[in-house]
Short mmCIF file of C-alpha atoms in Angstrom, two decimals:
data_model
loop_
_atom_site.label_atom_id
_atom_site.label_comp_id
_atom_site.label_asym_id
_atom_site.label_seq_id
_atom_site.Cartn_x
_atom_site.Cartn_y
_atom_site.Cartn_z
CA MET A 8 -0.26 -0.18 -0.48
CA ASN A 9 2.13 2.78 -1.11
CA ILE A 10 0.28 6.32 -0.56
CA LEU A 11 3.32 7.47 -1.02
CA HIS A 12 3.86 6.86 -5.14
CA LYS A 13 0.06 6.65 -5.68
CA PHE A 14 0.04 11.19 -4.31
CA LYS A 15 3.23 11.36 -6.72
CA GLU A 16 1.11 10.05 -9.34
CA THR A 17 -1.62 12.48 -8.94
CA ALA A 18 0.21 14.50 -8.57
CA VAL A 19 2.13 14.59 -11.22
CA SER A 20 -1.48 14.10 -13.11
CA VAL A 21 -2.33 18.01 -10.97
CA LEU A 22 0.38 20.12 -10.89
CA PRO A 23 1.38 20.79 -14.59
CA VAL A 24 -2.87 21.74 -15.12
CA MET A 25 -2.44 24.26 -11.74
CA VAL A 26 0.81 25.65 -13.38
CA ILE A 27 -0.67 26.74 -16.43
CA VAL A 28 -3.40 28.02 -15.09
CA LEU A 29 -1.95 30.36 -12.51
CA ILE A 30 0.25 31.49 -15.52
CA LEU A 31 -2.68 32.52 -17.13
CA GLY A 32 -4.61 33.83 -14.94
CA LEU A 33 -1.51 36.49 -13.36
CA THR A 34 -0.06 37.19 -16.97
CA VAL A 35 -1.58 36.59 -19.80
CA VAL A 36 -6.19 36.04 -18.86
CA PRO A 37 -5.98 37.47 -15.36
CA LEU A 38 -8.43 36.39 -13.08
CA PRO A 39 -10.13 37.35 -9.82
CA ALA A 40 -7.74 36.21 -7.22
CA LEU A 41 -11.17 34.32 -4.94
CA VAL A 42 -11.70 32.48 -8.54
CA LEU A 43 -7.46 31.79 -8.56
CA GLY A 44 -8.08 30.71 -5.27
CA ARG A 45 -10.99 27.94 -5.23
CA PHE A 46 -8.59 26.88 -7.96
CA PHE A 47 -5.56 26.56 -5.95
CA VAL A 48 -7.91 24.85 -3.19
CA GLY A 49 -9.56 22.35 -5.92
CA GLY A 50 -6.56 21.45 -7.33
CA ILE A 51 -4.84 20.29 -3.63
CA PHE A 52 -8.40 18.28 -2.97
CA LEU A 53 -8.18 16.93 -6.09
CA ILE A 54 -4.54 15.18 -5.59
CA ILE A 55 -5.90 14.53 -2.43
CA GLY A 56 -9.17 13.14 -3.07
CA LEU A 57 -7.40 10.91 -6.45
CA THR A 58 -4.70 8.96 -4.12
CA VAL A 59 -7.31 8.34 -1.76
CA PHE A 60 -9.69 7.37 -4.28
CA LEU A 61 -6.76 5.10 -6.22
CA LEU A 62 -5.83 3.47 -2.64
CA GLY A 63 -8.97 2.74 -2.35
CA VAL A 64 -9.26 1.13 -5.63
CA ASP A 65 -5.85 -0.83 -5.37
CA LEU A 66 -7.27 -2.63 -2.25
CA GLY A 67 -11.10 -3.42 -3.25
CA ILE A 68 -12.00 -2.67 -6.34
CA GLN A 69 -9.36 -3.70 -8.18
CA PRO A 70 -8.51 -7.19 -6.20
CA MET A 71 -12.45 -7.92 -6.67
CA GLY A 72 -12.44 -7.95 -10.47
CA GLU A 73 -9.11 -9.74 -10.79
CA ARG A 74 -11.08 -12.62 -8.50
CA CYS A 75 -13.80 -12.00 -10.25
CA GLY A 76 -12.52 -13.11 -13.67
CA ALA A 77 -10.35 -15.49 -11.84
CA GLU A 78 -13.27 -17.50 -10.56
CA LEU A 79 -15.44 -17.18 -13.54
CA THR A 80 -13.36 -18.88 -16.27
CA LYS A 81 -12.78 -21.34 -13.29
CA LYS A 82 -16.03 -22.18 -13.06
CA LYS A 83 -16.37 -23.29 -17.20
CA SER A 84 -19.74 -21.55 -17.97
CA LEU A 85 -19.62 -19.18 -21.05
CA LEU A 86 -23.30 -17.60 -20.16
CA LEU A 87 -22.33 -17.35 -16.56
CA LEU A 88 -18.95 -15.35 -17.80
CA LEU A 89 -21.05 -13.50 -20.27
CA SER A 90 -23.39 -12.28 -17.47
CA ALA A 91 -21.37 -11.99 -15.03
CA ALA A 92 -19.44 -9.70 -17.67
CA PHE A 93 -22.62 -7.67 -18.22
CA ILE A 94 -23.98 -6.95 -14.33
CA ILE A 95 -20.00 -5.66 -13.96
CA GLY A 96 -19.13 -3.54 -16.67
CA PHE A 97 -22.91 -2.19 -16.13
CA ILE A 98 -22.41 -2.05 -12.34
CA VAL A 99 -18.98 -0.83 -12.56
CA THR A 100 -19.07 1.87 -15.43
CA ALA A 101 -22.46 3.94 -13.71
CA ALA A 102 -20.40 4.12 -10.50
CA GLU A 103 -17.68 6.57 -12.58
CA PRO A 104 -16.91 9.33 -11.05
CA ASP A 105 -16.87 10.66 -14.66
CA ILE A 106 -20.30 10.10 -15.04
CA GLN A 107 -21.25 11.72 -12.45
CA VAL A 108 -19.12 14.79 -14.41
CA PHE A 109 -20.33 14.24 -17.46
CA GLY A 110 -23.62 13.54 -16.59
CA ASP A 111 -24.28 17.15 -14.86
CA GLN A 112 -22.62 18.56 -18.23
CA VAL A 113 -25.21 17.39 -21.19
CA ARG A 114 -28.30 18.16 -19.01
CA SER A 115 -27.28 21.21 -18.69
CA SER A 116 -27.88 21.86 -21.92
CA PHE A 117 -30.03 19.39 -22.25
CA PRO A 118 -31.95 19.96 -19.32
CA VAL A 119 -34.96 16.96 -20.16
CA VAL A 120 -32.36 15.14 -19.78
CA ASN A 121 -33.15 12.38 -16.85
CA LYS A 122 -29.50 11.96 -15.63
CA LEU A 123 -30.34 8.75 -14.23
CA ALA A 124 -31.94 7.38 -17.29
CA PHE A 125 -28.69 8.76 -19.59
CA THR A 126 -25.50 7.10 -17.14
CA PHE A 127 -28.34 3.59 -17.35
CA VAL A 128 -28.06 3.47 -20.88
CA ILE A 129 -24.51 4.31 -20.75
CA ALA A 130 -23.77 1.78 -18.55
CA GLY A 131 -25.91 -0.42 -20.81
CA GLY A 132 -23.98 0.48 -23.58
CA VAL A 133 -21.01 -0.79 -21.65
CA GLY A 134 -22.09 -4.03 -20.24
CA ILE A 135 -22.81 -4.86 -23.63
CA PHE A 136 -19.82 -4.55 -25.56
CA ILE A 137 -17.90 -5.77 -22.65
CA THR A 138 -19.72 -9.13 -23.29
CA ILE A 139 -19.81 -8.97 -26.88
CA GLY A 140 -15.14 -8.09 -26.31
CA LEU A 141 -15.11 -11.07 -24.41
CA LEU A 142 -16.59 -12.91 -26.03
CA ARG A 143 -14.25 -12.56 -28.75
CA THR A 144 -11.93 -13.92 -26.68
CA VAL A 145 -12.98 -17.39 -25.57
CA THR A 146 -13.56 -17.43 -29.41
CA GLY A 147 -10.77 -16.69 -31.06
CA LEU A 148 -12.67 -14.06 -33.06
CA SER A 149 -10.43 -10.60 -34.94
CA LEU A 150 -10.49 -7.41 -32.40
CA LYS A 151 -9.19 -5.88 -36.63
CA TRP A 152 -12.54 -7.25 -37.87
CA THR A 153 -14.35 -6.58 -34.65
CA LEU A 154 -13.46 -3.37 -33.95
CA PHE A 155 -14.79 -2.67 -37.83
CA VAL A 156 -18.27 -4.06 -38.66
CA ALA A 157 -18.78 -2.42 -34.75
CA TYR A 158 -17.78 0.95 -36.14
CA THR A 159 -19.37 0.51 -39.46
CA LEU A 160 -22.78 -0.41 -37.34
CA LEU A 161 -21.83 3.25 -35.23
CA PHE A 162 -21.10 5.35 -37.75
CA VAL A 163 -24.85 3.80 -39.88
CA ILE A 164 -26.92 4.17 -36.17
CA ALA A 165 -24.92 8.31 -36.42
CA PHE A 166 -26.62 8.58 -39.63
CA PHE A 167 -29.92 9.29 -37.76
CA THR A 168 -29.26 10.80 -34.82
CA PRO A 169 -29.12 14.87 -34.33
CA SER A 170 -26.42 16.30 -35.18
CA SER A 171 -26.81 18.59 -31.25
CA PHE A 172 -26.49 14.96 -29.86
CA MET A 173 -23.02 13.89 -32.03
CA GLY A 174 -20.66 15.08 -29.67
CA ILE A 175 -22.21 14.19 -26.02
CA GLY A 176 -22.53 10.94 -28.03
CA PHE A 177 -19.15 10.61 -28.82
CA ASP A 178 -17.62 12.08 -25.44
CA SER A 179 -19.50 9.50 -23.84
CA GLY A 180 -17.72 7.26 -25.23
CA GLY A 181 -14.60 8.88 -23.93
CA ALA A 182 -15.83 9.78 -20.46
CA THR A 183 -17.00 5.92 -19.45
CA THR A 184 -13.35 5.01 -19.36
CA GLY A 185 -11.65 6.40 -15.85
CA PRO A 186 -10.17 5.01 -12.96
CA MET A 187 -12.79 2.60 -10.88
CA THR A 188 -14.05 1.18 -14.77
CA VAL A 189 -10.19 0.11 -16.28
CA PRO A 190 -8.94 -1.83 -13.30
CA PHE A 191 -12.08 -3.67 -13.85
CA ILE A 192 -12.13 -4.20 -17.40
CA MET A 193 -8.53 -5.27 -17.97
CA ALA A 194 -8.55 -7.42 -14.46
CA LEU A 195 -11.35 -9.45 -17.07
CA GLY A 196 -9.57 -9.50 -20.19
CA LEU A 197 -7.01 -10.56 -18.67
CA GLY A 198 -7.94 -12.80 -16.63
CA VAL A 199 -10.02 -14.76 -19.65
CA SER A 200 -7.94 -14.45 -22.29
CA SER A 201 -4.73 -15.74 -20.39
CA VAL A 202 -6.56 -18.66 -19.71
CA ARG A 203 -8.44 -19.27 -23.16
CA ALA A 204 -4.80 -19.53 -25.36
CA GLY A 205 -2.19 -18.77 -22.19
CA LYS A 206 -1.39 -15.44 -23.65
CA SER A 207 -1.81 -12.02 -22.23
CA ASP A 208 -1.33 -9.45 -24.95
CA ASN A 209 -5.03 -11.32 -26.71
CA SER A 210 -6.91 -8.92 -23.78
CA PHE A 211 -5.66 -5.75 -25.50
CA GLY A 212 -8.14 -3.93 -27.21
CA LEU A 213 -11.17 -5.02 -24.45
CA THR A 214 -11.43 -1.92 -23.21
CA GLY A 215 -11.79 0.81 -27.26
CA ILE A 216 -14.25 -2.28 -27.68
CA ALA A 217 -16.30 -1.53 -24.02
CA SER A 218 -15.97 2.49 -25.93
CA ILE A 219 -18.37 1.62 -28.42
CA GLY A 220 -21.36 0.46 -26.98
CA PRO A 221 -22.39 4.01 -24.95
CA VAL A 222 -21.64 6.09 -27.37
CA LEU A 223 -24.26 3.30 -29.28
CA ALA A 224 -26.62 3.40 -26.34
CA VAL A 225 -26.48 7.03 -26.47
CA LEU A 226 -27.29 7.84 -30.33
CA ILE A 227 -29.70 5.50 -29.99
CA TYR A 228 -31.04 7.67 -26.62
CA ALA A 229 -31.14 10.50 -29.15
CA ILE A 230 -32.19 8.92 -31.52
CA ILE A 231 -36.14 7.89 -29.52
CA MET A 232 -35.95 11.03 -27.60
CA ARG A 233 -36.21 12.65 -31.32
CA ALA A 234 -38.45 10.76 -32.09
CA GLU A 235 -40.35 11.72 -28.95
CA ALA A 236 -39.77 16.02 -30.00
CA ALA A 237 -37.69 16.27 -26.76
CA VAL A 238 -34.47 16.87 -28.42
CA PRO A 239 -33.50 20.83 -29.05
CA GLU A 240 -31.48 22.34 -30.59
CA LEU A 241 -27.97 23.07 -28.29
CA GLY A 242 -27.35 26.13 -26.93
CA VAL A 243 -24.47 26.23 -25.04
CA ALA A 244 -24.98 26.65 -21.02
CA VAL A 245 -23.07 26.05 -17.42
CA PRO A 246 -23.43 23.09 -15.36
CA GLU A 247 -25.98 23.18 -12.89
CA ALA A 248 -21.84 22.81 -10.15
CA LEU A 249 -20.99 25.86 -12.23
CA GLU A 250 -24.14 28.30 -12.54
CA GLY A 251 -23.68 30.11 -9.16
CA LEU A 252 -21.06 31.37 -10.48
CA GLU A 253 -22.58 32.77 -13.92
CA GLY A 254 -23.59 35.67 -11.97
CA GLN A 255 -20.45 36.29 -10.63
CA VAL A 256 -18.28 36.47 -13.75
CA ALA A 257 -20.66 38.95 -15.32
CA GLN A 258 -19.08 41.72 -12.86
CA GLY A 259 -16.47 40.17 -12.51
CA ILE A 260 -15.99 39.96 -8.89
CA PRO A 261 -16.83 36.67 -7.43
CA ASP A 262 -19.02 35.80 -4.17
CA GLY A 263 -18.84 34.26 -0.71
CA THR A 264 -15.45 32.94 0.90
CA LEU A 265 -12.91 31.28 -0.21
CA PHE A 266 -14.27 27.89 1.02
CA SER A 267 -18.26 28.84 0.36
CA SER A 268 -17.68 27.33 -2.86
CA PHE A 269 -16.78 24.02 -1.42
CA ALA A 270 -19.12 24.06 1.68
CA ASN A 271 -22.02 24.45 -0.94
CA VAL A 272 -21.24 22.07 -3.00
CA PHE A 273 -21.19 19.04 0.10
CA GLY A 274 -23.57 17.79 1.03
CA SER A 275 -24.58 17.24 -3.00
CA VAL A 276 -21.55 15.30 -3.44
CA LEU A 277 -22.08 13.05 -0.66
CA HIS A 278 -24.98 11.60 -1.96
CA GLU A 279 -23.66 11.60 -5.51
CA SER A 280 -20.44 9.71 -4.04
CA LEU A 281 -22.16 6.95 -2.16
CA THR A 282 -24.62 6.87 -4.74
CA SER A 283 -22.24 6.16 -7.37
CA ILE A 284 -20.34 3.19 -4.39
CA ALA A 285 -23.14 1.41 -3.18
CA PRO A 286 -24.29 -0.76 -6.27
CA LEU A 287 -20.49 -1.80 -6.14
CA PHE A 288 -20.45 -2.77 -2.30
CA ALA A 289 -23.73 -4.87 -3.11
CA LEU A 290 -22.08 -6.43 -6.24
CA PHE A 291 -18.98 -7.28 -3.54
CA ILE A 292 -21.06 -8.97 -0.80
CA ILE A 293 -23.38 -10.99 -3.50
CA PHE A 294 -19.99 -12.09 -5.14
CA GLN A 295 -18.56 -12.87 -1.94
CA ILE A 296 -21.98 -15.07 -0.86
CA PHE A 297 -22.02 -17.06 -4.04
CA LEU A 298 -18.97 -17.09 -5.47
CA LEU A 299 -15.56 -15.35 -3.81
CA ARG A 300 -15.78 -16.83 -0.01
CA MET A 301 -12.71 -14.89 0.75
CA THR A 302 -10.89 -15.31 4.80
CA MET A 303 -12.06 -12.17 7.18
CA ARG A 304 -8.70 -10.92 6.53
CA GLN A 305 -9.27 -10.67 2.82
CA VAL A 306 -12.89 -9.49 3.35
CA VAL A 307 -11.71 -6.53 5.95
CA ARG A 308 -9.29 -5.23 3.64
CA MET A 309 -11.81 -4.81 1.06
CA ILE A 310 -14.17 -3.31 3.21
CA ILE A 311 -10.89 -0.87 3.61
CA GLY A 312 -10.85 -0.16 0.57
CA PHE A 313 -14.35 1.31 -0.88
CA VAL A 314 -14.48 3.35 2.42
CA TYR A 315 -11.14 4.45 1.09
CA SER A 316 -12.99 4.87 -2.52
CA PHE A 317 -16.19 6.93 -1.09
CA THR A 318 -13.86 9.34 1.01
CA GLY A 319 -11.16 9.76 -2.41
CA LEU A 320 -14.12 10.38 -4.73
CA SER A 321 -16.13 12.41 -2.19
CA ILE A 322 -13.17 14.95 -1.47
CA PHE A 323 -12.47 14.79 -5.14
CA LEU A 324 -15.84 15.97 -5.94
CA ILE A 325 -15.48 18.41 -4.04
CA GLY A 326 -12.74 19.97 -5.21
CA VAL A 327 -13.82 19.49 -9.01
CA TYR A 328 -17.05 21.57 -8.42
CA GLY A 329 -16.04 24.16 -5.59
CA GLY A 330 -13.34 24.94 -7.35
CA PHE A 331 -10.96 23.54 -10.10
CA MET A 332 -14.46 23.50 -13.15
CA GLN A 333 -15.21 27.57 -12.28
CA ALA A 334 -11.33 28.50 -13.18
CA GLY A 335 -11.07 26.27 -16.28
CA LYS A 336 -14.68 27.44 -17.40
CA LEU A 337 -13.95 30.95 -17.08
CA LEU A 338 -10.04 30.34 -17.73
CA GLY A 339 -11.86 29.11 -20.80
CA GLU A 340 -14.68 32.13 -21.75
CA THR A 341 -12.48 34.74 -21.70
CA LEU A 342 -10.06 33.33 -24.26
CA GLY A 343 -12.88 32.03 -25.85
CA SER A 344 -14.07 35.92 -26.00
CA TYR A 345 -10.65 37.25 -26.97
CA ALA A 346 -10.43 34.77 -29.83
CA PHE A 347 -13.99 35.55 -31.21
CA THR A 348 -13.71 39.24 -31.07
CA ARG A 349 -10.20 40.23 -31.59
CA GLY A 350 -9.09 36.50 -33.68
CA GLY A 351 -4.89 36.43 -34.67
CA TRP A 352 -2.84 36.27 -31.80
CA TRP A 353 -5.24 35.22 -29.36
CA LEU A 354 -6.68 32.78 -31.08
CA LEU A 355 -3.13 31.23 -31.37
CA VAL A 356 -2.89 31.70 -27.35
CA LEU A 357 -6.56 29.95 -27.31
CA ILE A 358 -5.08 26.85 -29.63
CA LEU A 359 -1.77 26.37 -27.96
CA THR A 360 -3.44 26.97 -24.69
CA GLY A 361 -5.18 23.54 -25.51
CA LEU A 362 -2.29 22.11 -26.94
CA ALA A 363 -0.10 22.14 -24.11
CA LEU A 364 -2.70 21.25 -22.48
CA GLY A 365 -3.05 17.54 -23.62
CA ALA A 366 0.07 17.29 -24.20
CA ILE A 367 0.50 17.12 -20.23
CA ILE A 368 -2.76 16.11 -19.29
CA VAL A 369 -3.10 12.48 -21.07
CA SER A 370 0.83 12.11 -19.59
CA ALA A 371 -0.57 11.93 -16.08
CA GLU A 372 -3.78 10.38 -15.97
CA PRO A 373 -3.62 7.75 -14.14
CA ALA A 374 -5.83 5.29 -16.57
CA VAL A 375 -3.16 5.96 -19.55
CA TRP A 376 -0.50 5.37 -16.60
CA SER A 377 -2.46 1.78 -15.55
CA LEU A 378 -2.12 0.76 -19.35
CA SER A 379 1.29 1.51 -20.07
CA GLU A 380 2.37 -0.52 -17.67
CA GLN A 381 0.84 -3.45 -18.73
CA VAL A 382 1.64 -2.63 -22.08
CA GLU A 383 5.45 -3.08 -20.96
CA ARG A 384 5.14 -5.66 -18.94
CA VAL A 385 2.71 -7.48 -21.21
CA SER A 386 5.28 -6.98 -24.33
CA GLY A 387 8.61 -7.29 -22.32
CA GLY A 388 9.80 -3.95 -22.48
CA THR A 389 9.86 -3.86 -26.58
CA ILE A 390 6.69 -1.42 -26.72
CA ARG A 391 8.21 1.69 -24.08
CA ARG A 392 6.45 3.00 -21.65
CA ARG A 393 8.20 6.32 -23.23
CA VAL A 394 7.67 6.20 -26.47
CA LEU A 395 3.68 5.06 -25.73
CA LEU A 396 3.53 7.94 -23.87
CA ILE A 397 5.16 10.19 -26.26
CA PHE A 398 2.65 9.09 -29.17
CA LEU A 399 -0.52 8.93 -27.01
CA SER A 400 0.72 12.92 -26.24
CA VAL A 401 1.20 14.59 -29.66
CA GLY A 402 -2.27 12.92 -30.45
CA THR A 403 -3.86 14.17 -27.97
CA ALA A 404 -2.84 17.61 -27.98
CA VAL A 405 -4.09 17.72 -31.83
CA ALA A 406 -7.44 17.29 -30.33
CA ILE A 407 -7.29 19.77 -27.48
CA GLY A 408 -6.30 21.85 -29.95
CA LEU A 409 -8.49 21.61 -32.88
CA ALA A 410 -11.50 21.40 -29.60
CA MET A 411 -10.50 24.58 -29.44
CA LEU A 412 -10.67 25.47 -32.97
CA ARG A 413 -14.12 24.17 -32.62
CA ALA A 414 -15.66 26.22 -29.54
CA VAL A 415 -14.60 29.60 -31.65
CA THR A 416 -15.33 28.18 -35.08
CA GLY A 417 -18.40 26.09 -34.65
CA PHE A 418 -17.74 24.36 -37.28
CA ASP A 419 -19.22 20.77 -37.64
CA ILE A 420 -17.56 17.65 -36.22
CA LYS A 421 -18.19 15.48 -38.10
CA TRP A 422 -15.96 16.93 -40.71
CA ILE A 423 -13.45 15.99 -37.81
CA LEU A 424 -14.97 12.78 -36.95
CA VAL A 425 -15.88 10.69 -39.55
CA PRO A 426 -12.40 11.71 -41.11
CA GLY A 427 -11.26 10.34 -38.11
CA TYR A 428 -11.92 6.83 -37.68
CA ALA A 429 -12.33 6.39 -41.66
CA ILE A 430 -8.09 7.03 -41.13
CA ALA A 431 -7.93 4.51 -37.97
CA MET A 432 -10.56 1.67 -39.67
CA LEU A 433 -7.35 1.77 -42.71
CA LEU A 434 -5.03 2.27 -41.16
CA MET A 435 -5.73 -1.66 -38.70
CA PRO A 436 -4.70 -3.63 -41.91
CA PHE A 437 -0.82 -2.20 -42.37
CA CYS A 438 -1.04 -2.29 -38.32
CA PRO A 439 0.31 -5.61 -36.08
CA GLU A 440 -3.11 -6.45 -33.92
CA LEU A 441 -1.44 -5.78 -30.77
CA PHE A 442 -0.73 -1.99 -31.85
CA THR A 443 -4.12 -2.11 -32.92
CA GLY A 444 -5.64 -3.44 -29.89
CA ILE A 445 -2.95 -0.02 -27.65
CA ALA A 446 -4.49 2.05 -29.71
CA PHE A 447 -7.79 1.44 -29.65
CA ASP A 448 -7.75 1.37 -25.74
CA SER A 449 -5.39 3.86 -26.02
CA GLY A 450 -8.56 6.33 -27.48
CA GLY A 451 -10.55 4.80 -24.39
CA VAL A 452 -8.16 5.33 -21.60
CA ALA A 453 -6.84 8.79 -22.60
CA SER A 454 -9.80 10.94 -21.53
CA GLY A 455 -9.86 10.96 -18.20
CA PRO A 456 -10.73 12.57 -14.64
CA LEU A 457 -8.92 15.67 -15.54
CA THR A 458 -10.30 15.57 -19.63
CA SER A 459 -13.82 14.90 -19.02
CA THR A 460 -13.22 17.91 -15.91
CA PHE A 461 -11.28 20.90 -16.60
CA VAL A 462 -10.99 20.23 -19.77
CA LEU A 463 -14.35 20.23 -20.80
CA SER A 464 -15.49 23.01 -18.81
CA PHE A 465 -12.71 24.84 -20.41
CA THR A 466 -13.80 24.20 -24.01
CA ILE A 467 -17.28 25.01 -22.03
CA GLY A 468 -16.32 28.12 -21.65
CA ALA A 469 -14.66 28.85 -24.64
CA ALA A 470 -17.39 28.26 -26.60
CA GLY A 471 -19.00 30.46 -24.27
CA GLY A 472 -17.25 33.61 -24.84
CA ALA A 473 -17.38 32.92 -28.65
CA GLY A 474 -21.06 34.54 -28.61
CA GLY A 475 -22.67 30.99 -27.04
CA GLY A 476 -23.61 29.30 -30.00
CA ASN A 477 -21.41 26.74 -31.19
CA ASP A 478 -21.76 23.00 -28.95
CA SER A 479 -18.65 22.42 -26.88
CA PHE A 480 -19.31 18.96 -26.95
CA GLY A 481 -16.97 16.67 -28.48
CA VAL A 482 -13.77 17.45 -26.87
CA ILE A 483 -13.53 13.95 -24.83
CA ALA A 484 -14.47 12.37 -28.27
CA LEU A 485 -11.96 14.09 -30.68
CA VAL A 486 -9.77 12.74 -27.28
CA ALA A 487 -10.84 9.44 -27.59
CA MET A 488 -10.20 9.55 -31.57
CA MET A 489 -7.09 10.77 -31.80
CA PRO A 490 -5.23 7.74 -29.94
CA LEU A 491 -6.38 5.34 -32.66
CA ILE A 492 -4.09 7.17 -35.36
CA ALA A 493 -1.31 7.81 -33.26
CA ILE A 494 -0.50 4.49 -31.61
CA GLN A 495 -1.34 2.82 -35.32
CA ILE A 496 0.65 4.77 -37.02
CA MET A 497 3.22 3.84 -34.01
CA GLY A 498 3.09 0.52 -34.75
CA ILE A 499 3.04 0.49 -38.17
CA VAL A 500 6.76 2.27 -37.86
CA PHE A 501 7.19 -0.56 -35.12
CA LYS A 502 6.92 -2.88 -38.01
CA ILE A 503 8.89 -1.94 -40.27
CA LYS A 504 11.41 -1.62 -37.88
CA THR A 505 11.34 -5.04 -36.72
CA SER A 506 11.00 -6.14 -40.41
CA ARG A 507 14.70 -4.66 -40.69
#
């Protein structure tokens, strides 16, 4: 239980973002001192909360997933394995902290959307496609053909989806694979593939397949809503957690004290955290009774893990809602306004800020660390972790830079998503299957807590500052798409060098 190692991981992920925002907020784009103070305190809460949360994941949530995967494969019942995989995928996704934040942001633009129903739609999509991914592993189906068929179906459905919901649909695929979901998916994939084929590299691609499910489910949900005349034209709005800041920003002087915004969200955050963790804990009790039968010492250890997860998630969300997202939204709004009204140099500053955030954030996302460690271990060190992170950083930086340009100009996200995914599909025949699996896994894990909170709020602010008429959703979709191209290019280069 190396808490210092966890603290270092989370500090590395949050501090560079804090430095960039503080430098901009004190120089180029002066922000109110109270907003910067709340941002700093919120960042500290994020570091502490994510540290405690990840510690709880290591103690309780991840071991539970590994044990469930091992025990289910020992039963040698395909129906039992797939049914349990769906249930686990559904519950773990519903408990994912990124989904809670993302659901609030969707409701801000579509008040008619029920957050609970929206969460269940996303969780159901993940559960179904985890089942499909494990079925592919068991039957030995080609990963490339599985992805090709799934994405072909996805874009056929997208053709009938309201354009106002397109960005939200593709964003949901990236928002689902965070620090709670990824360890479970990896544990299940590794367990099943090692038992079936004796090769753990067959597990790569399961996270990528699981990421398709929520996108498809949300697009179908939007079609049903349109049939019920419930989907209006999308307008940029402010998430509920940010509504209290909107009036303050208009006057430039926030109200309250340094800690008042954190106190205001304390009660709702505790309720939200309990709602997220409780279903997973109930699942643990059921599996313990009927499947795991661990010793009392092991049970106590996992219960402690769940307590850590609940505590860490609460602290994390208090930091997000109380100060971190507020500063991101205001900074993006100011830069977006300058870029929209003055253009030129200010548009370049906005895009460069997006590039810098993208390059830093993806290299420090907890789920990316987990994936890169697994890739280096499974490949025996032939795929260097540092090289993987470099390709991921470049891809994500380009994605967020494009998102900033879109926030100001308002061009249709289809003009990037359609050719982007077409390029990813065209690269598959030339890329080794191992790298294809890593690429699609990377697309899912690249958009973690920082992308789903700060970067999305920054984009919402930029779109609002640019006249308020542009669709601010789609940044997570772009972050999830670019690694598919970047990592496959890395795989093709690796293949060429190996053949030589």
